[in-house]
Tab-separated table of C-alpha atoms in Angstrom:
chain	number	residue	atom	x	y	z
W	1	MET	CA	12.862	6.101	35.218
W	2	GLU	CA	13.957	3.837	32.581
W	3	PRO	CA	11.118	0.726	31.837
W	4	THR	CA	12.752	-2.643	33.194
W	5	PRO	CA	10.094	-5.528	30.974
W	6	LEU	CA	10.185	-9.101	32.324
W	7	ASN	CA	12.589	-11.150	31.770
W	8	LYS	CA	10.993	-13.608	29.062
W	9	GLY	CA	14.202	-15.566	27.888
W	10	PRO	CA	14.978	-15.011	23.878
W	11	GLY	CA	12.445	-14.364	21.426
W	12	ARG	CA	10.810	-16.995	19.200
W	13	VAL	CA	11.231	-16.449	15.389
W	14	ILE	CA	8.657	-17.479	13.213
W	15	ILE	CA	10.218	-17.092	9.332
W	16	LEU	CA	7.983	-16.986	6.204
W	17	ASN	CA	10.392	-18.253	2.906
W	18	GLY	CA	8.544	-17.791	-0.401
W	19	ALA	CA	8.930	-16.021	-3.877
W	20	SER	CA	8.376	-12.655	-4.351
W	21	SER	CA	4.400	-12.209	-4.534
W	22	SER	CA	4.170	-15.124	-3.316
W	23	GLY	CA	1.420	-13.836	-0.473
W	24	LYS	CA	3.934	-13.356	2.808
W	25	SER	CA	3.384	-9.966	3.550
W	26	THR	CA	-0.194	-10.327	3.959
W	27	LEU	CA	0.407	-13.194	5.957
W	28	ALA	CA	2.410	-11.857	8.303
W	29	ARG	CA	0.478	-8.833	8.806
W	30	ALA	CA	-2.408	-11.242	9.428
W	31	LEU	CA	-0.398	-13.644	11.461
W	32	GLN	CA	0.733	-10.476	13.699
W	33	HIS	CA	-2.650	-9.306	14.471
W	34	ALA	CA	-3.522	-13.483	15.072
W	35	LEU	CA	-1.199	-14.169	17.685
W	36	ASP	CA	-1.770	-13.706	21.044
W	37	GLU	CA	2.173	-12.105	22.019
W	38	PRO	CA	3.646	-9.629	20.233
W	39	PHE	CA	6.019	-9.996	17.387
W	40	LEU	CA	7.740	-7.904	15.553
W	41	TYR	CA	6.897	-7.821	11.967
W	42	VAL	CA	11.124	-7.991	10.190
W	43	SER	CA	11.424	-7.832	6.316
W	44	SER	CA	14.030	-6.795	4.353
W	45	ASP	CA	11.689	-4.662	1.797
W	46	GLU	CA	10.674	-2.655	4.995
W	47	PHE	CA	14.641	-1.598	5.095
W	48	VAL	CA	14.255	-0.933	2.365
W	49	ALA	CA	11.129	1.090	2.057
W	50	SER	CA	12.823	3.204	5.086
W	51	GLY	CA	15.022	4.185	2.062
W	52	MET	CA	18.233	3.292	4.144
W	53	LEU	CA	20.071	2.614	1.100
W	54	PRO	CA	21.552	4.630	-1.713
W	55	GLU	CA	19.713	5.333	-4.830
W	56	ARG	CA	22.921	5.121	-6.813
W	57	ARG	CA	23.187	1.604	-8.574
W	58	ASP	CA	26.352	1.219	-10.791
W	59	ASP	CA	27.478	-1.964	-12.493
W	60	GLU	CA	30.806	-1.858	-11.227
W	61	GLY	CA	32.682	-0.555	-8.317
W	62	PRO	CA	31.513	-0.302	-4.641
W	63	PHE	CA	28.062	1.521	-5.682
W	64	SER	CA	27.138	-2.295	-7.827
W	65	TRP	CA	24.073	-3.542	-6.307
W	66	TRP	CA	24.516	-7.414	-6.909
W	67	ASN	CA	28.160	-7.911	-6.517
W	68	GLU	CA	28.531	-5.264	-3.933
W	69	MET	CA	25.528	-3.320	-1.733
W	70	ARG	CA	23.234	-6.066	-1.678
W	71	PRO	CA	25.398	-9.479	-0.200
W	72	ARG	CA	25.657	-7.129	2.449
W	73	PHE	CA	22.826	-5.803	2.628
W	74	PHE	CA	21.634	-9.338	3.966
W	75	LYS	CA	24.652	-10.711	5.671
W	76	GLY	CA	23.167	-7.248	7.434
W	77	PHE	CA	19.439	-8.345	7.997
W	78	HIS	CA	20.330	-11.830	7.922
W	79	ARG	CA	22.849	-10.856	11.238
W	80	CYS	CA	19.994	-8.391	13.029
W	81	LEU	CA	17.062	-11.272	13.598
W	82	PRO	CA	19.253	-12.945	16.525
W	83	ALA	CA	19.904	-9.121	17.760
W	84	LEU	CA	15.770	-8.678	17.844
W	85	ALA	CA	15.313	-12.080	19.219
W	86	GLY	CA	18.121	-12.023	21.753
W	87	ALA	CA	16.571	-9.215	23.053
W	88	GLY	CA	13.226	-11.223	24.039
W	89	ASN	CA	11.311	-9.601	20.674
W	90	ASP	CA	9.638	-12.899	18.623
W	91	LEU	CA	9.916	-11.797	16.044
W	92	LEU	CA	7.823	-12.709	12.250
W	93	VAL	CA	10.320	-12.692	9.114
W	94	GLU	CA	9.161	-12.011	5.365
W	95	HIS	CA	11.991	-13.238	3.416
W	96	VAL	CA	13.071	-14.764	0.340
W	97	ILE	CA	15.894	-17.416	0.956
W	98	GLU	CA	17.396	-17.099	-2.203
W	99	PHE	CA	20.695	-19.355	-2.343
W	100	PRO	CA	21.242	-22.273	-0.377
W	101	THR	CA	24.192	-19.940	1.545
W	102	TRP	CA	21.494	-17.791	3.361
W	103	ARG	CA	19.846	-20.565	4.891
W	104	GLU	CA	23.290	-22.149	6.333
W	105	SER	CA	24.372	-19.510	7.248
W	106	LEU	CA	20.636	-18.410	8.850
W	107	SER	CA	20.838	-21.665	10.546
W	108	ARG	CA	24.228	-20.837	12.332
W	109	LEU	CA	22.708	-17.511	13.529
W	110	LEU	CA	19.343	-18.086	14.716
W	111	ALA	CA	20.976	-22.473	16.366
W	112	ASP	CA	20.039	-21.342	20.300
W	113	PHE	CA	16.182	-19.734	18.780
W	114	ASP	CA	12.445	-21.145	18.661
W	115	VAL	CA	12.660	-21.163	14.963
W	116	PHE	CA	9.556	-21.761	12.785
W	117	LEU	CA	10.232	-22.331	9.240
W	118	VAL	CA	6.679	-22.098	6.909
W	119	GLY	CA	7.164	-22.181	2.782
W	120	VAL	CA	4.962	-20.438	1.778
W	121	HIS	CA	4.092	-21.400	-2.097
W	122	CYS	CA	1.901	-20.178	-4.888
W	123	ASP	CA	1.027	-21.182	-8.469
W	124	LEU	CA	3.269	-19.330	-10.525
W	125	ALA	CA	1.098	-18.369	-12.659
W	126	GLU	CA	-1.067	-16.069	-9.911
W	127	ILE	CA	2.576	-15.354	-9.257
W	128	ASP	CA	3.079	-13.928	-12.425
W	129	ARG	CA	-0.100	-12.148	-11.832
W	130	ARG	CA	0.022	-10.635	-9.111
W	131	GLU	CA	3.442	-8.856	-10.300
W	132	ARG	CA	2.225	-7.012	-13.193
W	133	GLU	CA	-1.382	-5.939	-11.075
W	134	ARG	CA	1.085	-4.606	-8.613
W	135	GLY	CA	3.034	-2.934	-10.902
W	136	ASP	CA	6.576	-2.497	-8.012
W	137	ARG	CA	7.644	-5.728	-9.555
W	138	SER	CA	10.397	-6.867	-12.076
W	139	ILE	CA	8.242	-9.698	-13.843
W	140	GLY	CA	8.897	-12.957	-13.841
W	141	GLU	CA	11.031	-12.095	-10.158
W	142	GLY	CA	9.080	-14.418	-8.318
W	143	ARG	CA	8.492	-17.339	-10.855
W	144	GLY	CA	12.947	-16.783	-10.653
W	145	HIS	CA	12.681	-17.499	-6.973
W	146	VAL	CA	11.435	-21.326	-7.996
W	147	GLU	CA	12.696	-21.990	-11.052
W	148	ILE	CA	15.846	-20.760	-10.902
W	149	ASP	CA	16.715	-20.193	-7.347
W	150	GLY	CA	15.070	-22.877	-6.140
W	151	ILE	CA	14.392	-21.573	-3.055
W	152	HIS	CA	11.710	-24.500	-1.711
W	153	THR	CA	14.205	-27.056	-2.468
W	154	PHE	CA	17.010	-26.343	0.873
W	155	GLY	CA	15.555	-27.881	3.022
W	156	PRO	CA	12.687	-29.167	5.270
W	157	TYR	CA	9.891	-26.917	6.496
W	158	ASP	CA	7.975	-27.209	9.818
W	159	PHE	CA	4.974	-26.579	7.652
W	160	GLU	CA	3.725	-25.173	4.938
W	161	VAL	CA	1.096	-23.504	3.343
W	162	ASP	CA	-0.355	-22.536	-0.492
W	163	THR	CA	-1.549	-18.524	-1.149
W	164	SER	CA	-2.748	-19.269	-4.922
W	165	ASP	CA	-5.935	-18.812	-4.087
W	166	GLY	CA	-4.961	-15.865	-1.420
W	167	VAL	CA	-4.441	-15.944	2.394
W	168	SER	CA	-7.304	-16.498	3.972
W	169	THR	CA	-8.535	-16.497	7.545
W	170	ALA	CA	-8.082	-20.939	7.768
W	171	HIS	CA	-4.208	-20.174	6.171
W	172	VAL	CA	-3.896	-17.655	9.493
W	173	ARG	CA	-5.117	-20.320	11.524
W	174	SER	CA	-3.393	-23.238	10.157
W	175	VAL	CA	-0.418	-21.697	10.130
W	176	VAL	CA	-1.062	-20.652	13.535
W	177	THR	CA	-2.283	-23.809	15.078
W	178	ALA	CA	0.340	-26.097	13.785
W	179	TRP	CA	2.904	-23.210	14.792
W	180	ARG	CA	1.156	-23.043	18.704
W	181	SER	CA	1.500	-27.849	18.051
W	182	ARG	CA	4.777	-27.262	17.856
W	183	ASN	CA	7.561	-29.095	19.768
W	184	THR	CA	9.839	-26.464	21.227
W	185	ARG	CA	13.076	-26.970	19.623
W	186	LEU	CA	16.487	-24.927	19.319
W	187	GLY	CA	18.238	-24.253	15.548
W	188	MET	CA	15.612	-26.753	14.253
W	189	LEU	CA	16.152	-24.133	10.717
W	190	ARG	CA	18.235	-26.771	8.971
W	191	SER	CA	19.120	-27.760	5.549
W	192	LYS	CA	18.923	-29.786	3.765
W	193	ALA	CA	21.325	-33.233	4.249
């Protein structure tokens, strides 16, 4: 017989927005462990690591990463979030909201859900150091997210954390405490007024 879980309504969504190599993945995994309820960890990097994208990348044409495949990939990634949450899953989303239009789209898509948006900040020199140490990122990618893309300028956060010194138990506890004490509101992924 197919199991039928209790209907607890729509899932809640915690979004961690920060530059590449700012500590979002480490924070997300620590939060997933610390939270009292089961949260699915959702990350575009995990989708990519699954092998879903074709390896071919061209400068032009249908395999153009920047102009063709990447916009469609992220449009789909954003649209999967309300589908997962709508099925009753609580989500812990790690993301780099690179463009104001992405934030606006997420705001519309998640308007009917309890969304808690966390800004993950990190010193740019530390981001550079982490990129060099990791070896799987383009040097300057994280800095570009902050200085060029302006990812932290598109609107307010419900909570902010600085991971320049790493992700500590205190960081995790502060996010969990802020999330638990939030005023439950719908559509709080608001854009800059």
